[in-house]
PDB file of C-alpha atoms and ligand atoms in Angstrom:
ATOM      1  CA  MET B 145       3.382  -0.060   9.610  1.00  0.00           C
ATOM      2  CA  LYS B 146       1.133   0.883  12.477  1.00  0.00           C
ATOM      3  CA  VAL B 147      -0.884  -1.827  14.249  1.00  0.00           C
ATOM      4  CA  LEU B 148      -4.059  -0.527  15.945  1.00  0.00           C
ATOM      5  CA  TYR B 149      -6.038  -2.723  18.249  1.00  0.00           C
ATOM      6  CA  ALA B 150      -9.691  -2.475  19.549  1.00  0.00           C
ATOM      7  CA  LYS B 151     -11.570  -5.123  21.400  1.00  0.00           C
ATOM      8  CA  GLU B 152     -14.601  -4.715  19.218  1.00  0.00           C
ATOM      9  CA  SER B 153     -14.430  -4.787  15.400  1.00  0.00           C
ATOM     10  CA  ASP B 154     -17.080  -2.085  15.125  1.00  0.00           C
ATOM     11  CA  GLN B 155     -14.776   0.443  16.638  1.00  0.00           C
ATOM     12  CA  LEU B 156     -12.228  -0.370  13.947  1.00  0.00           C
ATOM     13  CA  SER B 157     -14.816  -0.171  11.166  1.00  0.00           C
ATOM     14  CA  ARG B 158     -15.922   3.272  12.411  1.00  0.00           C
ATOM     15  CA  TRP B 159     -12.293   4.383  12.615  1.00  0.00           C
ATOM     16  CA  ALA B 160     -11.578   3.197   8.976  1.00  0.00           C
ATOM     17  CA  ALA B 161     -14.872   4.840   7.772  1.00  0.00           C
ATOM     18  CA  ASP B 162     -13.774   8.189   9.383  1.00  0.00           C
ATOM     19  CA  ARG B 163     -10.425   7.962   7.495  1.00  0.00           C
ATOM     20  CA  PHE B 164     -12.381   7.710   4.286  1.00  0.00           C
ATOM     21  CA  VAL B 165     -14.598  10.639   5.243  1.00  0.00           C
ATOM     22  CA  GLU B 166     -11.524  12.719   6.055  1.00  0.00           C
ATOM     23  CA  GLN B 167      -9.904  11.859   2.787  1.00  0.00           C
ATOM     24  CA  LEU B 168     -13.027  12.749   0.820  1.00  0.00           C
ATOM     25  CA  LYS B 169     -13.210  16.038   2.730  1.00  0.00           C
ATOM     26  CA  LYS B 170      -9.609  16.790   1.980  1.00  0.00           C
ATOM     27  CA  ASN B 171     -10.006  15.854  -1.731  1.00  0.00           C
ATOM     28  CA  PRO B 172     -13.558  15.197  -3.011  1.00  0.00           C
ATOM     29  CA  LYS B 173     -12.024  13.818  -6.198  1.00  0.00           C
ATOM     30  CA  SER B 174     -10.219  11.009  -4.299  1.00  0.00           C
ATOM     31  CA  ILE B 175      -9.434   7.705  -6.037  1.00  0.00           C
ATOM     32  CA  LEU B 176     -10.624   5.000  -3.625  1.00  0.00           C
ATOM     33  CA  GLY B 177      -9.439   1.376  -3.483  1.00  0.00           C
ATOM     34  CA  LEU B 178     -12.168  -1.004  -2.265  1.00  0.00           C
ATOM     35  CA  ALA B 179     -12.419  -4.553  -0.949  1.00  0.00           C
ATOM     36  CA  THR B 180     -15.094  -7.097  -0.702  1.00  0.00           C
ATOM     37  CA  GLY B 181     -15.686  -9.889   1.903  1.00  0.00           C
ATOM     38  CA  SER B 182     -17.310  -9.850   5.314  1.00  0.00           C
ATOM     39  CA  THR B 183     -14.645  -7.588   6.906  1.00  0.00           C
ATOM     40  CA  PRO B 184     -15.460  -4.204   5.247  1.00  0.00           C
ATOM     41  CA  LYS B 185     -19.253  -4.654   5.377  1.00  0.00           C
ATOM     42  CA  LYS B 186     -19.736  -2.605   8.613  1.00  0.00           C
ATOM     43  CA  MET B 187     -17.395   0.167   7.400  1.00  0.00           C
ATOM     44  CA  TYR B 188     -19.485   0.413   4.264  1.00  0.00           C
ATOM     45  CA  GLU B 189     -22.614   0.537   6.370  1.00  0.00           C
ATOM     46  CA  TYR B 190     -21.138   3.479   8.269  1.00  0.00           C
ATOM     47  CA  LEU B 191     -20.252   5.243   4.986  1.00  0.00           C
ATOM     48  CA  GLY B 192     -23.841   4.736   3.849  1.00  0.00           C
ATOM     49  CA  GLU B 193     -25.119   6.356   7.103  1.00  0.00           C
ATOM     50  CA  ASP B 194     -22.648   9.151   6.880  1.00  0.00           C
ATOM     51  CA  THR B 195     -23.750   9.911   3.217  1.00  0.00           C
ATOM     52  CA  ARG B 196     -27.492   9.862   4.291  1.00  0.00           C
ATOM     53  CA  ALA B 197     -26.603  12.257   7.149  1.00  0.00           C
ATOM     54  CA  GLY B 198     -24.865  14.610   4.856  1.00  0.00           C
ATOM     55  CA  LYS B 199     -21.431  14.113   6.472  1.00  0.00           C
ATOM     56  CA  VAL B 200     -19.778  12.905   3.344  1.00  0.00           C
ATOM     57  CA  SER B 201     -20.214  12.827  -0.383  1.00  0.00           C
ATOM     58  CA  PHE B 202     -18.780  10.499  -3.014  1.00  0.00           C
ATOM     59  CA  SER B 203     -20.132  12.718  -5.954  1.00  0.00           C
ATOM     60  CA  GLN B 204     -16.790  13.454  -7.390  1.00  0.00           C
ATOM     61  CA  ALA B 205     -14.882  10.372  -6.272  1.00  0.00           C
ATOM     62  CA  LYS B 206     -13.924   7.232  -8.197  1.00  0.00           C
ATOM     63  CA  SER B 207     -13.229   3.774  -7.069  1.00  0.00           C
ATOM     64  CA  TYR B 208     -11.313   0.658  -8.131  1.00  0.00           C
ATOM     65  CA  ASN B 209     -11.802  -2.728  -6.559  1.00  0.00           C
ATOM     66  CA  LEU B 210      -9.147  -5.248  -5.696  1.00  0.00           C
ATOM     67  CA  ASP B 211     -10.538  -8.231  -7.492  1.00  0.00           C
ATOM     68  CA  GLU B 212     -13.332 -10.250  -9.229  1.00  0.00           C
ATOM     69  CA  TYR B 213     -13.975 -13.950  -9.733  1.00  0.00           C
ATOM     70  CA  VAL B 214     -13.405 -15.365 -13.184  1.00  0.00           C
ATOM     71  CA  GLY B 215     -16.679 -16.652 -14.725  1.00  0.00           C
ATOM     72  CA  LEU B 216     -19.159 -14.651 -12.640  1.00  0.00           C
ATOM     73  CA  ALA B 217     -21.024 -11.877 -14.513  1.00  0.00           C
ATOM     74  CA  SER B 218     -21.844  -8.695 -12.617  1.00  0.00           C
ATOM     75  CA  ASP B 219     -25.463  -9.758 -11.934  1.00  0.00           C
ATOM     76  CA  HIS B 220     -24.353 -13.020 -10.322  1.00  0.00           C
ATOM     77  CA  PRO B 221     -25.226 -12.708  -6.503  1.00  0.00           C
ATOM     78  CA  ALA B 222     -21.757 -14.043  -5.480  1.00  0.00           C
ATOM     79  CA  SER B 223     -19.829 -11.722  -7.845  1.00  0.00           C
ATOM     80  CA  TYR B 224     -17.980  -8.810  -6.334  1.00  0.00           C
ATOM     81  CA  HIS B 225     -19.710  -6.392  -8.736  1.00  0.00           C
ATOM     82  CA  TYR B 226     -22.998  -7.450  -7.050  1.00  0.00           C
ATOM     83  CA  PHE B 227     -21.557  -7.287  -3.561  1.00  0.00           C
ATOM     84  CA  MET B 228     -20.316  -3.727  -4.018  1.00  0.00           C
ATOM     85  CA  GLN B 229     -23.609  -2.671  -5.491  1.00  0.00           C
ATOM     86  CA  GLU B 230     -25.474  -4.065  -2.532  1.00  0.00           C
ATOM     87  CA  GLN B 231     -23.124  -3.082   0.197  1.00  0.00           C
ATOM     88  CA  LEU B 232     -21.836   0.284  -0.854  1.00  0.00           C
ATOM     89  CA  PHE B 233     -22.574   1.754  -4.268  1.00  0.00           C
ATOM     90  CA  SER B 234     -26.377   1.803  -3.876  1.00  0.00           C
ATOM     91  CA  LYS B 235     -25.960   3.380  -0.331  1.00  0.00           C
ATOM     92  CA  VAL B 236     -23.721   6.398  -1.327  1.00  0.00           C
ATOM     93  CA  ASP B 237     -23.643   8.991  -4.098  1.00  0.00           C
ATOM     94  CA  PHE B 238     -21.057   8.012  -6.512  1.00  0.00           C
ATOM     95  CA  PRO B 239     -21.837   9.319 -10.008  1.00  0.00           C
ATOM     96  CA  GLU B 240     -22.699   6.919 -12.804  1.00  0.00           C
ATOM     97  CA  GLY B 241     -19.538   5.169 -14.122  1.00  0.00           C
ATOM     98  CA  ALA B 242     -17.289   6.013 -11.198  1.00  0.00           C
ATOM     99  CA  ASN B 243     -16.858   2.500  -9.991  1.00  0.00           C
ATOM    100  CA  THR B 244     -14.562   0.049 -11.690  1.00  0.00           C
ATOM    101  CA  LEU B 245     -13.958  -3.640 -11.068  1.00  0.00           C
ATOM    102  CA  PRO B 246     -12.116  -6.229 -13.203  1.00  0.00           C
ATOM    103  CA  ASN B 247     -14.461  -7.883 -15.703  1.00  0.00           C
ATOM    104  CA  GLY B 248     -14.449 -11.633 -14.710  1.00  0.00           C
ATOM    105  CA  VAL B 249     -16.276 -12.666 -17.844  1.00  0.00           C
ATOM    106  CA  ALA B 250     -13.944 -10.832 -20.386  1.00  0.00           C
ATOM    107  CA  GLU B 251     -13.173 -12.929 -23.496  1.00  0.00           C
ATOM    108  CA  ASP B 252      -9.448 -12.352 -22.972  1.00  0.00           C
ATOM    109  CA  LEU B 253      -8.792 -12.360 -19.280  1.00  0.00           C
ATOM    110  CA  ASP B 254      -5.063 -11.598 -19.480  1.00  0.00           C
ATOM    111  CA  LYS B 255      -5.753  -8.461 -21.598  1.00  0.00           C
ATOM    112  CA  GLU B 256      -8.555  -7.544 -19.200  1.00  0.00           C
ATOM    113  CA  ALA B 257      -6.073  -7.692 -16.290  1.00  0.00           C
ATOM    114  CA  LEU B 258      -3.475  -5.566 -18.063  1.00  0.00           C
ATOM    115  CA  THR B 259      -6.107  -3.016 -19.135  1.00  0.00           C
ATOM    116  CA  TYR B 260      -7.270  -2.707 -15.589  1.00  0.00           C
ATOM    117  CA  ASP B 261      -3.794  -2.168 -14.373  1.00  0.00           C
ATOM    118  CA  ARG B 262      -3.245   0.521 -16.913  1.00  0.00           C
ATOM    119  CA  LYS B 263      -6.497   2.294 -15.936  1.00  0.00           C
ATOM    120  CA  ILE B 264      -5.296   2.523 -12.374  1.00  0.00           C
ATOM    121  CA  GLN B 265      -1.894   3.732 -13.492  1.00  0.00           C
ATOM    122  CA  GLU B 266      -3.477   6.441 -15.523  1.00  0.00           C
ATOM    123  CA  GLU B 267      -5.296   7.717 -12.445  1.00  0.00           C
ATOM    124  CA  GLY B 268      -1.957   8.158 -10.665  1.00  0.00           C
ATOM    125  CA  GLU B 269      -2.225   6.422  -7.366  1.00  0.00           C
ATOM    126  CA  LEU B 270      -5.096   5.256  -5.198  1.00  0.00           C
ATOM    127  CA  ASP B 271      -5.506   7.938  -2.451  1.00  0.00           C
ATOM    128  CA  ILE B 272      -6.764   5.394   0.189  1.00  0.00           C
ATOM    129  CA  LEU B 273      -7.131   1.606  -0.074  1.00  0.00           C
ATOM    130  CA  ILE B 274      -9.072  -0.698   2.278  1.00  0.00           C
ATOM    131  CA  LEU B 275      -7.855  -4.312   2.462  1.00  0.00           C
ATOM    132  CA  GLY B 276      -8.947  -7.402   4.253  1.00  0.00           C
ATOM    133  CA  ILE B 277      -6.669 -10.374   4.598  1.00  0.00           C
ATOM    134  CA  GLY B 278      -7.143 -14.045   3.844  1.00  0.00           C
ATOM    135  CA  SER B 279      -6.595 -16.784   6.488  1.00  0.00           C
ATOM    136  CA  ASN B 280      -3.569 -17.639   4.187  1.00  0.00           C
ATOM    137  CA  ALA B 281      -2.446 -13.941   4.356  1.00  0.00           C
ATOM    138  CA  HIS B 282      -3.498 -13.056   0.879  1.00  0.00           C
ATOM    139  CA  ILE B 283      -4.392  -9.474   0.042  1.00  0.00           C
ATOM    140  CA  GLY B 284      -6.739  -8.934  -2.834  1.00  0.00           C
ATOM    141  CA  PHE B 285      -6.372 -12.360  -4.355  1.00  0.00           C
ATOM    142  CA  ASN B 286      -2.525 -12.242  -4.403  1.00  0.00           C
ATOM    143  CA  GLU B 287      -2.199 -15.788  -2.973  1.00  0.00           C
ATOM    144  CA  PRO B 288       1.070 -17.162  -1.374  1.00  0.00           C
ATOM    145  CA  ASN B 289       3.496 -17.462  -4.150  1.00  0.00           C
ATOM    146  CA  ASN B 290       7.350 -17.432  -4.877  1.00  0.00           C
ATOM    147  CA  VAL B 291       7.119 -13.931  -6.069  1.00  0.00           C
ATOM    148  CA  PHE B 292       5.123 -10.806  -5.464  1.00  0.00           C
ATOM    149  CA  GLU B 293       3.102 -10.258  -8.643  1.00  0.00           C
ATOM    150  CA  ALA B 294       3.447  -6.578  -9.576  1.00  0.00           C
ATOM    151  CA  LEU B 295       0.536  -6.160 -12.050  1.00  0.00           C
ATOM    152  CA  THR B 296      -3.123  -7.113 -12.087  1.00  0.00           C
ATOM    153  CA  HIS B 297      -3.224 -10.703 -13.066  1.00  0.00           C
ATOM    154  CA  VAL B 298      -5.266 -13.782 -13.510  1.00  0.00           C
ATOM    155  CA  VAL B 299      -4.699 -16.076 -10.346  1.00  0.00           C
ATOM    156  CA  GLU B 300      -5.649 -19.590  -9.528  1.00  0.00           C
ATOM    157  CA  LEU B 301      -7.276 -19.520  -6.096  1.00  0.00           C
ATOM    158  CA  ASP B 302      -5.827 -21.552  -3.234  1.00  0.00           C
ATOM    159  CA  GLU B 303      -7.895 -24.427  -1.910  1.00  0.00           C
ATOM    160  CA  SER B 304      -8.037 -22.619   1.508  1.00  0.00           C
ATOM    161  CA  THR B 305      -9.445 -19.536  -0.177  1.00  0.00           C
ATOM    162  CA  ARG B 306     -12.098 -21.453  -1.963  1.00  0.00           C
ATOM    163  CA  GLN B 307     -12.901 -23.266   1.314  1.00  0.00           C
ATOM    164  CA  ASP B 308     -13.164 -19.893   3.150  1.00  0.00           C
ATOM    165  CA  ASN B 309     -15.332 -18.341   0.535  1.00  0.00           C
ATOM    166  CA  SER B 310     -17.587 -21.289   0.010  1.00  0.00           C
ATOM    167  CA  ARG B 311     -19.933 -19.860   2.642  1.00  0.00           C
ATOM    168  CA  PHE B 312     -21.175 -17.372  -0.200  1.00  0.00           C
ATOM    169  CA  PHE B 313     -21.996 -20.289  -2.489  1.00  0.00           C
ATOM    170  CA  GLU B 314     -24.368 -23.216  -2.345  1.00  0.00           C
ATOM    171  CA  LYS B 315     -21.493 -25.798  -2.491  1.00  0.00           C
ATOM    172  CA  ILE B 316     -17.757 -25.760  -2.764  1.00  0.00           C
ATOM    173  CA  GLU B 317     -17.733 -26.814  -6.468  1.00  0.00           C
ATOM    174  CA  ASP B 318     -19.575 -23.572  -7.258  1.00  0.00           C
ATOM    175  CA  VAL B 319     -16.682 -21.392  -6.033  1.00  0.00           C
ATOM    176  CA  PRO B 320     -14.705 -20.184  -8.966  1.00  0.00           C
ATOM    177  CA  THR B 321     -11.221 -21.569  -9.315  1.00  0.00           C
ATOM    178  CA  HIS B 322      -9.699 -18.333 -10.735  1.00  0.00           C
ATOM    179  CA  ALA B 323      -9.903 -14.651 -10.169  1.00  0.00           C
ATOM    180  CA  ILE B 324      -8.502 -11.395 -11.525  1.00  0.00           C
ATOM    181  CA  SER B 325      -6.539  -9.594  -8.729  1.00  0.00           C
ATOM    182  CA  MET B 326      -4.877  -6.156  -8.517  1.00  0.00           C
ATOM    183  CA  GLY B 327      -1.144  -6.709  -8.132  1.00  0.00           C
ATOM    184  CA  MET B 328       1.176  -5.352  -5.592  1.00  0.00           C
ATOM    185  CA  ARG B 329       2.326  -2.382  -7.505  1.00  0.00           C
ATOM    186  CA  ALA B 330      -0.960  -0.584  -7.261  1.00  0.00           C
ATOM    187  CA  ILE B 331      -1.347  -1.691  -3.689  1.00  0.00           C
ATOM    188  CA  MET B 332       2.131  -0.478  -2.668  1.00  0.00           C
ATOM    189  CA  GLN B 333       1.698   2.783  -4.491  1.00  0.00           C
ATOM    190  CA  ALA B 334      -1.580   3.648  -2.742  1.00  0.00           C
ATOM    191  CA  LYS B 335      -0.987   6.817  -0.511  1.00  0.00           C
ATOM    192  CA  GLU B 336      -2.663   5.239   2.395  1.00  0.00           C
ATOM    193  CA  VAL B 337      -3.515   1.586   3.138  1.00  0.00           C
ATOM    194  CA  LEU B 338      -5.884   0.325   5.804  1.00  0.00           C
ATOM    195  CA  LEU B 339      -5.946  -3.419   6.347  1.00  0.00           C
ATOM    196  CA  MET B 340      -8.718  -4.698   8.703  1.00  0.00           C
ATOM    197  CA  ALA B 341      -8.780  -8.229  10.246  1.00  0.00           C
ATOM    198  CA  PHE B 342     -11.439  -9.554  12.544  1.00  0.00           C
ATOM    199  CA  GLY B 343     -11.592 -12.898  14.358  1.00  0.00           C
ATOM    200  CA  GLU B 344      -9.373 -15.693  15.482  1.00  0.00           C
ATOM    201  CA  ASN B 345      -9.125 -17.368  12.042  1.00  0.00           C
ATOM    202  CA  LYS B 346      -6.992 -14.305  10.945  1.00  0.00           C
ATOM    203  CA  ALA B 347      -4.663 -14.502  13.992  1.00  0.00           C
ATOM    204  CA  GLU B 348      -1.920 -16.546  12.305  1.00  0.00           C
ATOM    205  CA  ALA B 349      -1.991 -14.402   9.126  1.00  0.00           C
ATOM    206  CA  ILE B 350      -1.721 -11.275  11.406  1.00  0.00           C
ATOM    207  CA  ARG B 351       1.110 -12.604  13.469  1.00  0.00           C
ATOM    208  CA  ASP B 352       3.036 -13.573  10.230  1.00  0.00           C
ATOM    209  CA  LEU B 353       2.328 -10.113   8.777  1.00  0.00           C
ATOM    210  CA  VAL B 354       3.379  -8.231  11.878  1.00  0.00           C
ATOM    211  CA  LYS B 355       6.229 -10.423  13.225  1.00  0.00           C
ATOM    212  CA  GLY B 356       7.473 -12.354  10.198  1.00  0.00           C
ATOM    213  CA  LYS B 357       9.821 -11.439   7.418  1.00  0.00           C
ATOM    214  CA  VAL B 358       8.772  -9.943   4.162  1.00  0.00           C
ATOM    215  CA  ASP B 359       7.941 -13.121   2.156  1.00  0.00           C
ATOM    216  CA  PRO B 360       5.677 -13.639  -0.846  1.00  0.00           C
ATOM    217  CA  GLN B 361       4.463 -16.792   0.821  1.00  0.00           C
ATOM    218  CA  VAL B 362       2.954 -14.291   3.310  1.00  0.00           C
ATOM    219  CA  PRO B 363       1.605 -11.749   0.708  1.00  0.00           C
ATOM    220  CA  ALA B 364       0.375  -9.249   3.226  1.00  0.00           C
ATOM    221  CA  SER B 365       3.897  -9.008   4.632  1.00  0.00           C
ATOM    222  CA  ILE B 366       4.802  -6.595   1.803  1.00  0.00           C
ATOM    223  CA  LEU B 367       2.903  -3.965   3.747  1.00  0.00           C
ATOM    224  CA  GLN B 368       5.836  -3.935   6.097  1.00  0.00           C
ATOM    225  CA  LEU B 369       7.582  -1.843   3.383  1.00  0.00           C
ATOM    226  CA  HIS B 370       4.546   0.487   2.873  1.00  0.00           C
ATOM    227  CA  PRO B 371       5.257   4.060   4.175  1.00  0.00           C
ATOM    228  CA  ASN B 372       1.674   4.621   5.260  1.00  0.00           C
ATOM    229  CA  ALA B 373      -0.113   1.366   6.202  1.00  0.00           C
ATOM    230  CA  THR B 374      -2.308   0.819   9.292  1.00  0.00           C
ATOM    231  CA  ILE B 375      -3.312  -2.673  10.417  1.00  0.00           C
ATOM    232  CA  LEU B 376      -6.655  -2.693  12.274  1.00  0.00           C
ATOM    233  CA  ILE B 377      -7.180  -5.748  14.462  1.00  0.00           C
ATOM    234  CA  ASP B 378      -9.849  -6.907  16.840  1.00  0.00           C
ATOM    235  CA  GLU B 379      -9.389  -9.247  19.923  1.00  0.00           C
ATOM    236  CA  GLY B 380      -9.518 -12.403  17.930  1.00  0.00           C
ATOM    237  CA  ALA B 381      -7.115 -11.284  15.147  1.00  0.00           C
ATOM    238  CA  ALA B 382      -4.705  -9.930  17.791  1.00  0.00           C
ATOM    239  CA  SER B 383      -4.685 -13.096  19.803  1.00  0.00           C
ATOM    240  CA  LEU B 384      -1.232 -14.295  18.738  1.00  0.00           C
ATOM    241  CA  LEU B 385       0.391 -10.849  19.248  1.00  0.00           C
ATOM    242  CA  SER B 386       1.724  -9.547  22.474  1.00  0.00           C
ATOM    243  CA  GLU B 387       0.642  -6.143  23.864  1.00  0.00           C
ATOM    244  CA  GLU B 388       3.914  -4.496  22.804  1.00  0.00           C
ATOM    245  CA  ASP B 389       3.146  -5.443  19.206  1.00  0.00           C
ATOM    246  CA  ARG B 390       0.137  -3.015  18.970  1.00  0.00           C
ATOM    247  CA  GLU B 391      -1.258   0.240  20.103  1.00  0.00           C
ATOM    248  CA  SER B 392      -4.858   0.544  21.422  1.00  0.00           C
ATOM    249  CA  LEU B 393      -7.219   2.583  19.319  1.00  0.00           C
TER     250      LEU B 393
HETATM  251  P1  PGA J 466     -13.224 -11.793   4.547  1.00  0.00           P
HETATM  252  O1  PGA J 466     -12.193 -11.952   3.383  1.00  0.00           O
HETATM  253  O2  PGA J 466     -13.290 -10.293   4.762  1.00  0.00           O
HETATM  254  O3  PGA J 466     -14.501 -12.307   4.050  1.00  0.00           O
HETATM  255  O4  PGA J 466     -12.705 -12.489   5.724  1.00  0.00           O
HETATM  256  C1  PGA J 466     -10.962 -11.315   3.460  1.00  0.00           C
HETATM  257  C2  PGA J 466     -10.122 -11.767   2.238  1.00  0.00           C
HETATM  258  O5  PGA J 466     -10.184 -12.783   1.846  1.00  0.00           O
HETATM  259  O6  PGA J 466      -9.229 -10.845   1.855  1.00  0.00           O
END
């Protein structure tokens, strides 16, 4: 696991966007793993600019997202379907039908989760996957737990996660209590993983991920076992690490 530091988060977003551009140049039919949240927004903005400038094309690529809230339809402004449409899909040239997210309003949610997992397995592996990290060290919505859940599953969200994400809703009661999350198998099978963390409220999670032991109570710590994972941290997120723990970008 490589830990890359830059003072400004925009430098890290640019670096991560460049990795996606390189991947798509190497294999235009890449299978991309995508995340929502505040962290990847700038990277998506860069990918939109690069597409407009003709530097990259998504016209043969496909994508799978990490997660979706249970109970929010795709046209709900706080749904991850909506977020992805706004932040990336409308800004780049994916073909119709190339983007898949779990369906949070499926009648049978467990079945939906397993079907989603199977779809990813049928693709082979994700070629490159972008991750954020929760202040509780979740990746996707794999919350601290006694085990690492292998498959896509329905998860009850931690109170801390609902609190962190309440900024996207009018009030805390509106934050869904459950989500469908990609499991650890698809995450660990991705050929390349980039995890970005910005700001001091991620510092503890980053310290535990980088310095702690592999522990399902620190879900992101599983990335210590990934053969090609890069952790991208800005000044705030790096604030509980020492300089030897990281390389400068
Ligand atoms: P954030 O969320 O990018 O909005 O901080 C990250 C996450 O919860 O995984």
